[in-house]
Each structure stands twice: as C-alpha cells, then as structure tokens.
C-alpha cells in the first residue's frame, strides 16, 4: 500500500497527485504511525510547492485534517514561504480549495505589520 501511494504522490499527472494527497489523510485516519513512519507528511509538505493549484489545495486539506487529529501538533507549520505559495495557488483553484487555503492562512501569525498587510493585499481581490 505504501509504495504505490508514494509513487502516486510523485506522479506526473496532477489528478493522480491531488487524489494521492487525500489518500494520505484517509490512511492517517486508519493508521497514524504508519503515515508518519513512511514519510507521507513530508511528501504532503512537498506538494505545497506543486505547480498545480488543485494539488496544493488538496495537500493543504490533507495536512489540515492530519494536523487537527495529530497528538504532536506540529504537522502543518506555516512559514512566510509556505504562505506565499498558498497565496499563489489561491486565485487559481476551485472554491473548495480556496476555503481550505484561506482557513489555513487564517491561522498564520505574520511577523510584523508589513507582512500582515502584504497577506491581506494578496487575499483580497
């Protein structure tokens, strides 16, 4: 199960990658230690840099769900670089993807007023 999923997370087809991201979240529901031991969380974090906005949105959705139920609580840490990638994908994905991205960005604490203003400018149309 793990090897095919790992292969799908790196597939050239964005539809396969976005579906694999959701599979990681479902696998985490069944066996959280397996997901962590197999490096699937790191693979999801790599998908945040994907060129396809729907892959990014599904990776955010999966990481958010895993983060919510993870005892360690450090599954989905937002950095300025990550927020920038999410903001780039925001305008190009579906409304469903936008909701997950906006929910995640809402949890981000900017380092200063200038960064907060920049995030706000990129979120508003």
Short mmCIF file of C-alpha atoms in Angstrom, two decimals, residues 35-113:
data_model
loop_
_atom_site.label_atom_id
_atom_site.label_comp_id
_atom_site.label_asym_id
_atom_site.label_seq_id
_atom_site.Cartn_x
_atom_site.Cartn_y
_atom_site.Cartn_z
CA UNK A 35 1.81 7.75 7.79
CA UNK A 36 4.44 9.39 9.98
CA UNK A 37 6.94 6.49 9.74
CA UNK A 38 6.65 6.27 5.95
CA UNK A 39 7.35 9.99 5.43
CA UNK A 40 3.98 10.79 3.90
CA UNK A 41 3.64 14.02 5.87
CA UNK A 42 6.90 15.26 4.38
CA UNK A 43 5.61 14.27 0.94
CA UNK A 44 2.44 16.31 1.53
CA UNK A 45 4.53 19.29 2.59
CA UNK A 46 6.49 18.98 -0.65
CA UNK A 47 3.19 19.10 -2.57
CA UNK A 48 2.62 22.60 -1.16
CA UNK A 49 5.17 23.71 -3.77
CA UNK A 50 3.42 21.92 -6.65
CA UNK A 51 2.76 23.87 -9.84
CA UNK A 52 -0.88 22.73 -9.94
CA UNK A 53 -3.13 24.74 -7.58
CA UNK A 54 -5.53 21.83 -7.01
CA UNK A 55 -2.65 19.64 -5.87
CA UNK A 56 -1.66 22.41 -3.45
CA UNK A 57 -5.24 22.76 -2.20
CA UNK A 58 -5.58 19.01 -1.60
CA UNK A 59 -2.23 18.92 0.17
CA UNK A 60 -3.43 21.76 2.42
CA UNK A 61 -6.70 19.93 3.08
CA UNK A 62 -4.87 16.71 3.96
CA UNK A 63 -2.30 18.43 6.17
CA UNK A 64 -5.03 20.40 7.93
CA UNK A 65 -7.00 17.26 8.67
CA UNK A 66 -3.91 15.39 9.88
CA UNK A 67 -2.84 18.39 11.97
CA UNK A 68 -6.25 18.53 13.63
CA UNK A 69 -6.00 14.94 14.86
CA UNK A 70 -2.26 14.68 15.39
CA UNK A 71 -1.05 14.45 19.00
CA UNK A 72 2.27 16.10 18.10
CA UNK A 73 0.51 19.19 16.77
CA UNK A 74 3.40 20.23 14.54
CA UNK A 75 2.30 18.64 11.28
CA UNK A 76 1.38 21.82 9.43
CA UNK A 77 3.53 24.78 10.43
CA UNK A 78 3.07 27.86 8.29
CA UNK A 79 6.15 29.86 7.36
CA UNK A 80 6.28 33.03 5.24
CA UNK A 81 7.49 30.92 2.33
CA UNK A 82 4.63 28.45 2.69
CA UNK A 83 2.05 31.23 2.99
CA UNK A 84 3.41 32.82 -0.18
CA UNK A 85 2.98 29.52 -2.06
CA UNK A 86 -0.56 29.16 -0.74
CA UNK A 87 -1.43 32.70 -1.77
CA UNK A 88 -0.11 32.00 -5.26
CA UNK A 89 -2.38 28.96 -5.59
CA UNK A 90 -5.37 30.73 -4.02
CA UNK A 91 -6.67 32.52 -7.12
CA UNK A 92 -6.19 29.56 -9.42
CA UNK A 93 -8.03 26.77 -7.61
CA UNK A 94 -11.70 25.96 -7.06
CA UNK A 95 -13.84 27.47 -4.33
CA UNK A 96 -13.39 24.28 -2.31
CA UNK A 97 -9.61 24.64 -2.50
CA UNK A 98 -9.83 28.33 -1.67
CA UNK A 99 -11.71 27.55 1.54
CA UNK A 100 -9.00 25.17 2.76
CA UNK A 101 -6.24 27.61 1.82
CA UNK A 102 -7.99 30.57 3.46
CA UNK A 103 -8.70 28.56 6.61
CA UNK A 104 -5.02 27.70 6.85
CA UNK A 105 -3.85 31.26 6.19
CA UNK A 106 -6.26 32.49 8.88
CA UNK A 107 -4.21 30.52 11.42
CA UNK A 108 -0.96 32.19 10.35
CA UNK A 109 0.57 34.87 12.57
CA UNK A 110 2.56 37.36 10.47
CA UNK A 111 5.88 38.52 11.91
CA UNK A 112 5.13 42.22 11.53
CA UNK A 113 2.59 44.75 10.24
#
